[in-house]
Tab-separated table of C-alpha atoms in Angstrom:
chain	number	residue	atom	x	y	z
L	1	MET	CA	86.709	97.866	10.205
L	2	LEU	CA	90.291	98.832	9.381
L	3	THR	CA	89.946	101.959	11.503
L	4	ILE	CA	88.746	99.899	14.469
L	5	LEU	CA	91.644	97.443	14.004
L	6	ILE	CA	94.185	100.253	13.873
L	7	GLY	CA	92.556	101.826	16.895
L	8	LEU	CA	93.104	98.587	18.809
L	9	LEU	CA	96.615	97.878	17.536
L	10	ILE	CA	98.102	101.292	18.279
L	11	PRO	CA	97.417	101.166	22.048
L	12	LEU	CA	98.696	97.577	22.146
L	13	TRP	CA	101.852	98.598	20.286
L	14	LEU	CA	102.389	101.570	22.585
L	15	PHE	CA	101.887	99.357	25.633
L	16	TYR	CA	104.395	96.828	24.244
L	17	LYS	CA	107.003	99.546	23.591
L	18	TYR	CA	106.470	100.938	27.092
L	19	TYR	CA	106.756	97.461	28.601
L	20	VAL	CA	109.980	96.406	26.860
L	21	SER	CA	111.674	99.807	27.159
L	22	VAL	CA	113.295	98.677	30.411
L	23	TYR	CA	115.020	95.697	28.776
L	24	ASN	CA	117.958	97.829	27.608
L	25	PHE	CA	118.606	99.204	31.088
L	26	TRP	CA	121.764	97.255	31.981
L	27	GLU	CA	123.147	96.971	28.451
L	28	SER	CA	123.030	100.770	28.023
L	29	ARG	CA	125.285	101.063	31.080
L	30	GLY	CA	127.754	98.421	29.923
L	31	ILE	CA	126.755	95.937	32.635
L	32	ALA	CA	126.656	92.240	31.776
L	33	SER	CA	123.098	90.949	31.945
L	34	GLU	CA	120.566	88.354	30.920
L	35	PRO	CA	118.576	89.657	27.918
L	36	GLY	CA	115.035	90.681	28.810
L	37	ARG	CA	112.116	89.125	26.951
L	38	PHE	CA	108.466	90.129	26.901
L	39	PRO	CA	106.530	89.698	29.137
L	40	PHE	CA	108.328	87.937	32.028
L	41	GLY	CA	111.803	89.463	31.794
L	42	ASN	CA	114.350	86.636	32.051
L	43	LYS	CA	113.021	83.779	34.111
L	44	LEU	CA	109.371	82.739	34.208
L	45	GLN	CA	110.089	80.864	37.488
L	46	LEU	CA	110.856	84.151	39.243
L	47	VAL	CA	107.368	85.406	38.361
L	48	THR	CA	105.336	82.252	38.990
L	49	MET	CA	107.523	81.187	41.942
L	50	ASN	CA	107.254	77.539	40.924
L	51	LYS	CA	110.985	77.064	41.504
L	52	SER	CA	113.354	78.136	44.278
L	53	GLN	CA	114.493	81.687	43.576
L	54	ALA	CA	117.850	80.900	45.198
L	55	LEU	CA	118.508	78.165	42.609
L	56	VAL	CA	117.399	80.342	39.674
L	57	ILE	CA	119.716	83.162	40.766
L	58	ASP	CA	122.508	80.671	41.499
L	59	LYS	CA	122.432	79.447	37.908
L	60	MET	CA	122.943	83.022	36.684
L	61	TYR	CA	125.583	83.584	39.391
L	62	LYS	CA	127.657	80.744	37.915
L	63	LYS	CA	127.073	81.900	34.342
L	64	PHE	CA	128.548	85.321	35.144
L	65	GLU	CA	131.415	83.819	37.126
L	66	SER	CA	134.008	86.417	36.078
L	67	GLN	CA	131.776	89.464	36.671
L	68	PRO	CA	131.683	91.473	39.935
L	69	TYR	CA	127.967	91.981	39.316
L	70	PHE	CA	125.332	91.348	36.635
L	71	GLY	CA	121.815	92.446	35.780
L	72	PHE	CA	118.587	90.632	35.038
L	73	TYR	CA	114.880	91.421	34.719
L	74	VAL	CA	111.706	90.290	36.466
L	75	LEU	CA	108.683	91.605	34.539
L	76	ARG	CA	109.615	95.327	34.317
L	77	SER	CA	112.016	95.409	37.262
L	78	ALA	CA	115.726	95.696	36.535
L	79	LEU	CA	117.744	93.995	39.289
L	80	LEU	CA	121.488	94.050	39.954
L	81	VAL	CA	123.101	90.977	41.557
L	82	VAL	CA	126.331	91.967	43.327
L	83	LYS	CA	128.806	89.071	43.681
L	84	ASP	CA	132.089	90.690	44.668
L	85	PRO	CA	132.606	90.559	48.479
L	86	GLU	CA	134.470	93.875	48.498
L	87	ILE	CA	131.628	95.702	46.725
L	88	ILE	CA	129.179	93.961	49.072
L	89	ARG	CA	131.202	95.319	52.034
L	90	LEU	CA	130.888	98.840	50.640
L	91	ILE	CA	127.136	98.472	50.113
L	92	MET	CA	126.319	96.775	53.414
L	93	ALA	CA	128.665	98.609	55.758
L	94	LYS	CA	131.320	101.137	54.735
L	95	ASP	CA	129.170	103.282	52.433
L	96	PHE	CA	125.822	102.229	53.850
L	97	SER	CA	124.422	105.780	53.605
L	98	HIS	CA	124.029	105.248	49.831
L	99	PHE	CA	122.126	101.981	50.326
L	100	ARG	CA	120.098	102.516	53.477
L	101	ASP	CA	116.787	101.165	52.164
L	102	ARG	CA	115.901	97.560	51.415
L	103	PHE	CA	113.194	98.308	48.873
L	104	PRO	CA	112.032	101.218	46.712
L	105	ALA	CA	109.114	103.255	48.056
L	106	ARG	CA	106.812	101.875	45.327
L	107	VAL	CA	106.835	98.458	47.015
L	108	PHE	CA	104.490	99.771	49.711
L	109	THR	CA	101.378	100.910	47.961
L	110	SER	CA	99.028	101.529	50.862
L	111	LYS	CA	99.359	103.373	54.160
L	112	GLU	CA	96.310	101.407	55.256
L	113	ASP	CA	98.325	98.152	54.986
L	114	LYS	CA	99.468	98.721	58.558
L	115	LEU	CA	101.236	95.425	59.182
L	116	GLN	CA	103.742	96.163	56.400
L	117	HIS	CA	105.111	99.243	58.192
L	118	HIS	CA	107.635	97.335	60.263
L	119	LEU	CA	111.371	97.583	60.778
L	120	PHE	CA	112.308	95.131	58.006
L	121	ASN	CA	110.433	97.085	55.327
L	122	LEU	CA	110.772	100.722	56.317
L	123	GLY	CA	113.372	103.031	54.784
L	124	GLY	CA	114.854	106.477	55.264
L	125	GLU	CA	114.660	108.387	58.505
L	126	LYS	CA	111.614	106.441	59.663
L	127	TRP	CA	113.660	103.231	59.593
L	128	ARG	CA	116.602	104.846	61.395
L	129	ALA	CA	114.452	106.336	64.132
L	130	LEU	CA	112.589	103.060	64.713
L	131	ARG	CA	115.812	101.028	64.681
L	132	ILE	CA	117.306	103.268	67.377
L	133	LYS	CA	114.154	102.934	69.492
L	134	LEU	CA	113.895	99.145	69.121
L	135	THR	CA	117.563	98.189	69.521
L	136	PRO	CA	117.424	98.171	73.366
L	137	THR	CA	114.670	95.539	73.260
L	138	PHE	CA	117.161	92.922	72.015
L	139	THR	CA	120.070	93.285	74.444
L	140	SER	CA	121.587	90.229	76.121
L	141	GLY	CA	120.261	91.508	79.460
L	142	LYS	CA	116.682	91.578	78.150
L	143	LEU	CA	117.091	88.082	76.703
L	144	LYS	CA	118.372	86.743	80.010
L	145	GLY	CA	115.210	88.088	81.633
L	146	MET	CA	113.093	86.224	79.073
L	147	PHE	CA	115.079	82.981	79.296
L	148	PRO	CA	112.550	81.271	81.619
L	149	LEU	CA	109.951	81.715	78.836
L	150	PHE	CA	112.212	79.819	76.406
L	151	ILE	CA	112.640	77.003	78.923
L	152	ALA	CA	108.894	76.757	79.606
L	153	CYS	CA	108.223	76.218	75.883
L	154	ALA	CA	111.117	73.751	75.664
L	155	GLU	CA	109.567	71.718	78.485
L	156	ASP	CA	106.291	71.509	76.543
L	157	LEU	CA	108.266	70.381	73.490
L	158	SER	CA	110.068	67.729	75.538
L	159	LYS	CA	106.753	66.303	76.824
L	160	MET	CA	105.284	66.184	73.330
L	161	LEU	CA	108.309	64.355	71.875
L	162	ILE	CA	107.647	61.324	74.095
L	163	SER	CA	104.692	60.414	71.849
L	164	GLN	CA	106.831	60.705	68.687
L	165	ILE	CA	109.481	58.091	69.497
L	166	ASP	CA	110.560	55.615	66.780
L	167	LYS	CA	108.178	56.742	64.068
L	168	PRO	CA	108.616	59.035	61.060
L	169	VAL	CA	107.897	62.647	61.999
L	170	ASN	CA	108.003	65.961	60.161
L	171	VAL	CA	110.646	67.781	62.207
L	172	LYS	CA	109.843	71.060	60.464
L	173	ASP	CA	106.313	70.944	61.842
L	174	ILE	CA	107.543	70.043	65.336
L	175	THR	CA	110.126	72.828	65.458
L	176	ALA	CA	107.670	75.338	63.965
L	177	CYS	CA	105.157	74.580	66.731
L	178	TYR	CA	107.884	75.082	69.349
L	179	THR	CA	109.080	78.395	67.840
L	180	THR	CA	105.488	79.623	67.395
L	181	ASP	CA	104.878	79.082	71.111
L	182	THR	CA	108.197	80.676	72.076
L	183	VAL	CA	107.614	83.782	69.975
L	184	CYS	CA	104.030	84.121	71.204
L	185	ASN	CA	105.297	83.981	74.794
L	186	CYS	CA	108.225	86.342	74.303
L	187	VAL	CA	106.670	88.808	71.850
L	188	PHE	CA	102.940	88.914	72.570
L	189	GLY	CA	102.939	87.549	76.109
L	190	TRP	CA	100.464	84.834	75.119
L	191	GLU	CA	100.755	81.338	76.513
L	192	ASN	CA	100.155	79.635	73.199
L	193	ASN	CA	99.907	75.842	72.851
L	194	SER	CA	100.444	74.948	69.205
L	195	ILE	CA	102.639	72.005	70.267
L	196	ASN	CA	99.562	70.179	71.554
L	197	GLU	CA	96.758	71.790	69.492
L	198	LYS	CA	96.518	70.701	65.854
L	199	GLU	CA	94.223	73.598	64.922
L	200	ASN	CA	96.055	76.257	66.943
L	201	LYS	CA	95.124	79.770	65.814
L	202	MET	CA	98.650	81.244	65.799
L	203	ARG	CA	100.172	78.226	64.049
L	204	LYS	CA	97.567	78.475	61.307
L	205	LEU	CA	98.192	82.228	61.068
L	206	GLY	CA	101.903	81.618	60.528
L	207	GLN	CA	101.191	79.102	57.778
L	208	THR	CA	98.709	81.438	56.078
L	209	VAL	CA	101.045	84.442	56.068
L	210	LEU	CA	103.798	82.439	54.317
L	211	GLU	CA	101.551	81.059	51.586
L	212	ILE	CA	101.982	82.610	48.127
L	213	SER	CA	98.502	82.482	46.606
L	214	LYS	CA	97.586	83.190	42.990
L	215	THR	CA	95.927	86.387	44.156
L	216	MET	CA	99.168	87.458	45.816
L	217	LEU	CA	101.136	86.734	42.624
L	218	LEU	CA	98.707	88.853	40.584
L	219	LYS	CA	99.030	91.725	43.073
L	220	ARG	CA	102.814	91.564	42.851
L	221	MET	CA	102.677	91.592	39.056
L	222	LEU	CA	100.372	94.608	38.988
L	223	ARG	CA	102.545	96.442	41.511
L	224	ASN	CA	105.597	95.707	39.368
L	225	ILE	CA	104.128	96.667	35.982
L	226	PHE	CA	101.781	99.493	37.014
L	227	PRO	CA	102.937	100.815	40.414
L	228	GLY	CA	100.755	103.921	40.047
L	229	ILE	CA	97.597	101.867	39.542
L	230	ALA	CA	98.550	99.544	42.398
L	231	LYS	CA	98.920	102.556	44.682
L	232	LEU	CA	95.601	103.972	43.532
L	233	LEU	CA	93.890	100.631	44.210
L	234	LYS	CA	95.569	100.430	47.652
L	235	LEU	CA	96.603	96.829	47.079
L	236	ARG	CA	97.283	95.018	50.336
L	237	ILE	CA	99.894	92.386	51.183
L	238	VAL	CA	98.166	91.207	54.371
L	239	SER	CA	94.397	90.728	54.360
L	240	ASN	CA	92.105	93.014	56.339
L	241	GLU	CA	90.920	90.003	58.307
L	242	ILE	CA	94.414	89.067	59.544
L	243	GLU	CA	95.336	92.699	60.220
L	244	ASP	CA	92.165	93.477	62.185
L	245	SER	CA	92.466	90.251	64.172
L	246	LEU	CA	96.092	90.883	65.172
L	247	ILE	CA	95.537	94.544	66.049
L	248	LYS	CA	92.597	93.552	68.253
L	249	MET	CA	94.568	90.775	69.964
L	250	VAL	CA	97.532	93.049	70.673
L	251	GLY	CA	95.279	95.939	71.705
L	252	ASP	CA	93.312	93.760	74.120
L	253	THR	CA	96.526	92.394	75.638
L	254	ILE	CA	97.957	95.891	76.162
L	255	ALA	CA	94.707	97.164	77.676
L	256	TYR	CA	94.571	94.216	80.093
L	257	ARG	CA	98.177	94.681	81.178
L	258	GLU	CA	97.825	98.414	81.694
L	259	ALA	CA	94.554	98.033	83.609
L	260	ASN	CA	96.024	95.394	85.923
L	261	GLY	CA	99.623	96.623	86.207
L	262	ILE	CA	101.029	93.405	84.677
L	263	LYS	CA	104.674	93.113	83.567
L	264	ARG	CA	106.116	89.951	81.982
L	265	ASN	CA	109.658	91.013	80.928
L	266	ASP	CA	108.824	90.291	77.289
L	267	PHE	CA	109.051	92.324	74.082
L	268	LEU	CA	105.520	93.590	74.367
L	269	ASP	CA	106.374	95.226	77.715
L	270	LEU	CA	109.220	97.040	75.998
L	271	LEU	CA	107.041	98.084	73.060
L	272	ILE	CA	104.441	99.428	75.500
L	273	GLN	CA	107.195	101.572	77.021
L	274	LEU	CA	107.990	102.908	73.549
L	275	LYS	CA	104.314	103.652	72.938
L	276	ASN	CA	103.799	105.458	76.254
L	277	LYS	CA	107.194	107.102	76.845
L	278	GLY	CA	108.946	107.150	73.478
L	279	SER	CA	111.900	105.068	74.694
L	280	VAL	CA	112.899	101.988	76.694
L	281	GLU	CA	113.295	103.408	80.175
L	282	ASP	CA	116.226	101.388	81.559
L	283	ASP	CA	118.359	101.911	78.478
L	284	VAL	CA	117.834	105.673	78.406
L	285	LYS	CA	119.113	105.799	81.997
L	286	LYS	CA	122.211	103.837	80.995
L	287	ASN	CA	122.971	105.262	77.557
L	288	GLY	CA	121.018	108.503	77.209
L	289	ASN	CA	118.565	109.281	74.428
L	290	ASP	CA	119.618	109.787	70.799
L	291	THR	CA	118.361	113.307	70.150
L	292	THR	CA	119.276	113.086	66.439
L	293	ALA	CA	116.550	110.512	65.754
L	294	GLU	CA	113.152	111.850	64.795
L	295	PRO	CA	110.246	110.888	67.073
L	296	VAL	CA	108.412	107.665	66.225
L	297	GLU	CA	104.657	107.593	66.543
L	298	MET	CA	104.240	104.160	68.115
L	299	ASP	CA	100.483	103.897	67.761
L	300	LEU	CA	98.682	100.558	67.997
L	301	GLY	CA	99.041	99.857	64.267
L	302	MET	CA	102.802	100.514	64.252
L	303	LEU	CA	103.256	98.529	67.461
L	304	THR	CA	101.325	95.561	66.052
L	305	ALA	CA	103.413	95.715	62.846
L	306	GLN	CA	106.576	95.205	64.911
L	307	CYS	CA	104.959	92.284	66.744
L	308	PHE	CA	103.889	90.869	63.386
L	309	VAL	CA	107.369	90.881	61.846
L	310	PHE	CA	108.948	89.509	65.036
L	311	PHE	CA	106.376	86.716	64.978
L	312	VAL	CA	106.816	85.733	61.319
L	313	ALA	CA	110.604	86.044	61.300
L	314	GLY	CA	110.992	84.539	64.755
L	315	PHE	CA	108.998	81.353	64.237
L	316	GLU	CA	109.871	80.577	60.603
L	317	THR	CA	113.604	81.285	60.428
L	318	SER	CA	114.458	79.545	63.702
L	319	SER	CA	112.300	76.514	62.941
L	320	SER	CA	113.933	76.218	59.517
L	321	VAL	CA	117.454	76.320	60.971
L	322	GLN	CA	116.535	73.681	63.560
L	323	SER	CA	114.962	71.338	61.019
L	324	TYR	CA	117.869	71.696	58.544
L	325	CYS	CA	120.300	71.117	61.394
L	326	LEU	CA	118.506	67.954	62.562
L	327	TYR	CA	118.420	66.753	58.949
L	328	GLU	CA	122.190	67.147	58.536
L	329	LEU	CA	122.857	65.551	61.927
L	330	ALA	CA	120.775	62.540	60.876
L	331	LEU	CA	122.957	62.214	57.755
L	332	ASN	CA	126.160	62.741	59.776
L	333	PRO	CA	125.858	60.570	62.926
L	334	GLU	CA	129.478	61.155	64.055
L	335	ILE	CA	128.881	64.912	64.180
L	336	GLN	CA	125.617	64.282	66.032
L	337	LYS	CA	127.410	62.079	68.567
L	338	LYS	CA	130.071	64.721	69.215
L	339	LEU	CA	127.429	67.408	69.650
L	340	ARG	CA	125.338	65.292	72.039
L	341	GLU	CA	128.418	64.655	74.183
L	342	GLU	CA	129.022	68.409	74.472
L	343	ILE	CA	125.364	69.116	75.248
L	344	ASN	CA	125.106	66.531	78.017
L	345	ALA	CA	128.488	67.412	79.561
L	346	THR	CA	127.599	71.117	79.681
L	347	ILE	CA	124.091	70.522	81.046
L	348	ASN	CA	125.524	68.285	83.774
L	349	LYS	CA	128.069	70.966	84.652
L	350	HIS	CA	125.386	73.668	85.034
L	351	GLY	CA	122.624	71.470	86.450
L	352	GLY	CA	120.278	72.101	83.509
L	353	ILE	CA	119.768	74.242	80.422
L	354	THR	CA	120.880	77.704	81.510
L	355	TYR	CA	121.720	80.875	79.632
L	356	GLN	CA	125.393	80.471	80.573
L	357	ALA	CA	125.433	76.809	79.555
L	358	ILE	CA	124.322	77.730	76.035
L	359	GLN	CA	127.103	80.322	75.737
L	360	GLU	CA	129.679	77.628	76.581
L	361	MET	CA	128.546	75.128	73.923
L	362	GLU	CA	131.160	75.934	71.264
L	363	TYR	CA	130.513	72.906	69.067
L	364	LEU	CA	126.770	73.619	69.059
L	365	ASP	CA	127.545	77.111	67.790
L	366	MET	CA	129.761	75.619	65.055
L	367	VAL	CA	127.019	73.185	63.996
L	368	VAL	CA	124.362	75.914	63.875
L	369	SER	CA	126.711	78.219	61.932
L	370	GLU	CA	127.409	75.537	59.332
L	371	THR	CA	123.668	74.861	59.027
L	372	MET	CA	123.029	78.548	58.335
L	373	ARG	CA	125.822	78.533	55.733
L	374	MET	CA	124.339	75.631	53.793
L	375	TYR	CA	120.711	76.650	54.264
L	376	PRO	CA	120.327	80.431	54.586
L	377	THR	CA	116.668	81.039	55.432
L	378	LEU	CA	116.899	84.344	53.578
L	379	PRO	CA	118.756	83.195	50.434
L	380	ALA	CA	119.141	86.784	49.214
L	381	LEU	CA	119.318	90.262	50.733
L	382	ASN	CA	117.858	93.364	49.106
L	383	ARG	CA	119.242	96.890	49.001
L	384	HIS	CA	118.006	99.987	47.185
L	385	CYS	CA	120.462	102.677	46.098
L	386	THR	CA	119.320	106.089	47.381
L	387	LYS	CA	122.313	108.149	46.110
L	388	ASP	CA	124.573	107.714	43.068
L	389	TYR	CA	127.668	105.760	44.038
L	390	THR	CA	131.049	104.965	42.475
L	391	THR	CA	133.233	102.248	43.981
L	392	PRO	CA	136.964	102.915	44.518
L	393	SER	CA	137.691	100.768	41.435
L	394	GLY	CA	135.259	102.755	39.267
L	395	GLN	CA	132.063	100.674	39.124
L	396	LYS	CA	128.971	102.869	39.101
L	397	ILE	CA	125.724	102.151	40.916
L	398	LYS	CA	122.990	104.700	40.309
L	399	LYS	CA	120.241	106.104	42.463
L	400	GLY	CA	117.192	103.877	42.065
L	401	ASP	CA	119.125	100.663	41.357
L	402	ASP	CA	117.650	97.620	43.104
L	403	ILE	CA	120.378	95.320	44.389
L	404	ILE	CA	120.378	91.649	45.328
L	405	ILE	CA	123.089	90.106	47.514
L	406	PRO	CA	122.964	86.355	46.659
L	407	LEU	CA	123.649	84.760	50.056
L	408	TYR	CA	122.857	81.217	48.950
L	409	SER	CA	125.311	81.432	46.057
L	410	LEU	CA	128.059	83.132	48.073
L	411	GLN	CA	127.783	80.643	50.939
L	412	ARG	CA	127.945	77.704	48.510
L	413	ASP	CA	130.719	79.117	46.306
L	414	GLU	CA	133.723	76.763	46.351
L	415	LYS	CA	136.064	79.771	46.054
L	416	TYR	CA	135.079	80.718	49.594
L	417	PHE	CA	133.973	77.366	51.051
L	418	PRO	CA	135.819	74.279	49.699
L	419	GLU	CA	133.512	71.296	49.210
L	420	PRO	CA	130.486	73.566	49.765
L	421	LYS	CA	127.958	70.704	49.769
L	422	LYS	CA	129.749	68.969	52.645
L	423	PHE	CA	128.348	69.593	56.131
L	424	ASP	CA	131.510	70.520	58.038
L	425	PRO	CA	131.132	72.423	61.332
L	426	GLU	CA	134.928	72.666	61.602
L	427	ARG	CA	134.777	75.590	59.180
L	428	PHE	CA	133.583	77.603	62.187
L	429	SER	CA	136.092	76.398	64.784
L	430	LYS	CA	138.085	79.025	66.682
L	431	THR	CA	141.013	78.351	64.357
L	432	ASN	CA	139.146	78.333	61.049
L	433	LYS	CA	136.342	80.888	61.335
L	434	TYR	CA	138.736	83.815	61.017
L	435	LYS	CA	139.872	82.474	57.644
L	436	ILE	CA	136.400	82.991	56.149
L	437	ASN	CA	136.389	85.774	53.563
L	438	PRO	CA	134.440	88.712	55.044
L	439	PHE	CA	131.003	89.303	53.503
L	440	THR	CA	130.732	85.794	52.052
L	441	TYR	CA	128.924	84.444	55.142
L	442	MET	CA	126.093	86.642	56.402
L	443	PRO	CA	123.255	84.605	57.959
L	444	PHE	CA	121.988	87.690	59.805
L	445	GLY	CA	123.098	90.276	57.267
L	446	GLU	CA	125.824	92.815	58.008
L	447	GLY	CA	126.135	96.502	58.754
L	448	PRO	CA	123.510	98.833	60.244
L	449	ARG	CA	120.621	96.821	58.745
L	450	ASN	CA	121.707	93.483	60.167
L	451	CYS	CA	119.086	91.336	61.885
L	452	ILE	CA	118.047	93.067	65.098
L	453	GLY	CA	116.741	89.789	66.535
L	454	SER	CA	119.789	87.595	65.826
L	455	ARG	CA	120.499	86.908	69.514
L	456	PHE	CA	116.871	85.943	70.091
L	457	GLY	CA	116.887	83.651	67.069
L	458	LEU	CA	120.093	81.888	68.099
L	459	ILE	CA	118.945	81.291	71.672
L	460	GLN	CA	115.576	79.975	70.505
L	461	THR	CA	117.260	77.703	67.958
L	462	LYS	CA	119.834	76.339	70.400
L	463	VAL	CA	117.327	75.689	73.188
L	464	GLY	CA	115.157	73.720	70.739
L	465	LEU	CA	118.088	71.642	69.451
L	466	ILE	CA	119.364	70.949	72.964
L	467	THR	CA	115.903	69.822	74.083
L	468	ILE	CA	115.714	67.280	71.258
L	469	LEU	CA	119.312	66.064	71.135
L	470	LYS	CA	119.865	65.624	74.878
L	471	ASN	CA	117.220	62.899	74.933
L	472	TYR	CA	117.001	61.540	71.386
L	473	GLU	CA	119.077	60.312	68.504
L	474	VAL	CA	117.888	61.740	65.181
L	475	CYS	CA	117.922	59.237	62.295
L	476	LYS	CA	116.920	59.306	58.644
L	477	THR	CA	114.116	57.062	57.392
L	478	GLU	CA	113.049	55.629	54.050
L	479	GLU	CA	110.905	58.735	53.642
L	480	THR	CA	113.788	61.170	54.215
L	481	GLN	CA	114.419	63.272	51.125
L	482	VAL	CA	118.098	63.216	50.111
L	483	PRO	CA	119.048	65.774	48.981
L	484	LEU	CA	116.408	68.267	50.037
L	485	GLU	CA	114.429	69.965	47.299
L	486	PHE	CA	113.314	73.581	47.600
L	487	ARG	CA	110.110	75.091	46.302
L	488	GLY	CA	109.313	78.524	45.028
L	489	SER	CA	108.491	80.911	47.836
L	490	GLY	CA	108.631	84.539	48.827
L	491	VAL	CA	111.427	85.919	50.978
L	492	ILE	CA	112.142	82.756	53.012
L	493	ALA	CA	113.535	79.496	51.566
L	494	MET	CA	111.172	76.546	52.024
L	495	THR	CA	111.410	72.846	51.158
L	496	LYS	CA	109.129	70.817	48.924
L	497	GLY	CA	107.267	68.582	51.306
L	498	PRO	CA	108.187	67.677	54.894
L	499	ILE	CA	111.609	67.007	56.422
L	500	THR	CA	110.962	63.487	57.651
L	501	LEU	CA	113.213	61.960	60.329
L	502	LYS	CA	112.936	59.509	63.242
L	503	LEU	CA	113.629	60.215	66.913
L	504	SER	CA	114.989	57.275	68.904
L	505	PRO	CA	115.949	57.184	72.592
L	506	LYS	CA	119.541	58.400	72.944
L	507	PRO	CA	122.150	55.608	72.966
L	508	SER	CA	123.330	54.243	76.304
L	509	GLY	CA	126.386	55.856	77.869
L	510	TYR	CA	125.121	59.445	77.849
C-alpha cells in the first residue's frame, strides 16, 4: 500500500515542481513582478476570462506605477508588460527586427488549422512576405474604388433605422449587422443582408467565432501547460465545420468569377490576383516587385484565412467603435450637436456622402479618435522577442520573452491624458493632437506590424456614423448602462450586455 502511495505521490510531486518552476522567471532577472501561485499563475480571471483582461492588467499597471515594465504569470506563461513609451517605441518601431512576431510559434499547434494562418498571426519571413504582398490591397485608390459598396450597405442601414425610431435599441447589434454586410461585400463579394435577416448566416458566424466556450478555454490551458501534447493532438482554434464551410464558400465564389470573367473591385479580386500571379498587378507596374520577399503560396486555404481575419476584424472592431461612439454622443449631447452640424454642412456641400466629404470632416475624425482612445477594441498588443535585446538605458529583454503593450492602461493614464474618463474630442484637434506623447495612443498599433486595414476600418466606421447621425439624434434611455461594464473575452474588448440607446428624428433646423 505504501509503495503504491509513494508511486502516486512522486509523479505528482515531479509534476508540481515542473509546473511551478516558471514562477521564479522574472524574479531571477531582477524584474518586478506579481508572485506566481499554483496552478493559475497570478490572476484566476485571466484564465477563466470571467473579467475584462484590460481591467485586470490595468490594476497591475497602477500597482507598478514607478516601473518601466513588470512581469506576471498566466498558468505557466511568463508575460512582460511594458509601460514606458520610449521602450514601447523601440519594440514597436525603431528596433522592430528584435520583436517581429506577435506570438511564439507554440501558439499555433496545427498546420491543418488553416484559418489561423493569416497575417495577424504569422511570424518571421512568412509574415513579411505576406505583408508585402497584401499591402497594395489597402491603398486609398483601392478604397475609393470600393466606396460605392460602402454606400450601398449604408443605404440598407438607413432604411432599416426607420423602423427603430423612438424605442430602445441595441446599437451594437445594429452596427454589427451593418459592418458584417459591408465586409461581406468588400472582402468576399457577397451581397449579404444581415441588417434585415435575423438568422443571417454570416452574422451568426461572426458571433460564433467571438464566443469563448469552455472547450476553447480547456484547449488554451492545455496549449499553455503542455504545448508538445497540444501540438501532437493537433488542437484547433476554429472548428472543422466553420473552416470547411468558409473554404467552400470562398472557393465557389472564386470559381464562379473566374468562369464568368467577373470583377467587382473588392478585396477578393485582389487576392485572386495574388493567387494567380503572385502580386497585385497595378501596383507592380507602379512600384515594381520586392524581390527580397520570399514567394507566398496563396492556395485556397491561405487565401480564405486572409478573408477570415479581414471579416472578423473588419466587422467587430468597426462596429464596436461605432457603438461606443454613439454611446458617448448620447451622454454628451453638445458634442453630438456640433458633430451633426459638421456632417450635414459637409454633405450639403458635396451633394451626398462622398469619399472626399468624409476626408473633410475634421470634427468627426476627432470624435472617432477620442472614442478609440477611451475604448480600444484591442486593449493590449502582443510582441514576441526573437533576438536578445538591450535598451539604450540598459534594460534587458531576452529571446523568447512574451510582451504585452497595455493600450487600455496607456490611453487612460492621466499622465498622458488629463481627466482620462472624460470624453473630449478636443484632445485630437489640429492644435492639440501633436502634444500627445508618442506611443501612448495606438488604436491601430505602430511600426511595421500596424493594422493593415486601418483605412478600411475608419471609412466603414465613419460612413456608419454619418448615416445614423445625419438623420437621428441618439439619446440614452432608462436601460442605458452608465458606465459601461466589460466582460471577459479573447483578443477584442466586449461589453456585458447590450449598448441600449434611442434614436429620435433629428431636431429641426438641420
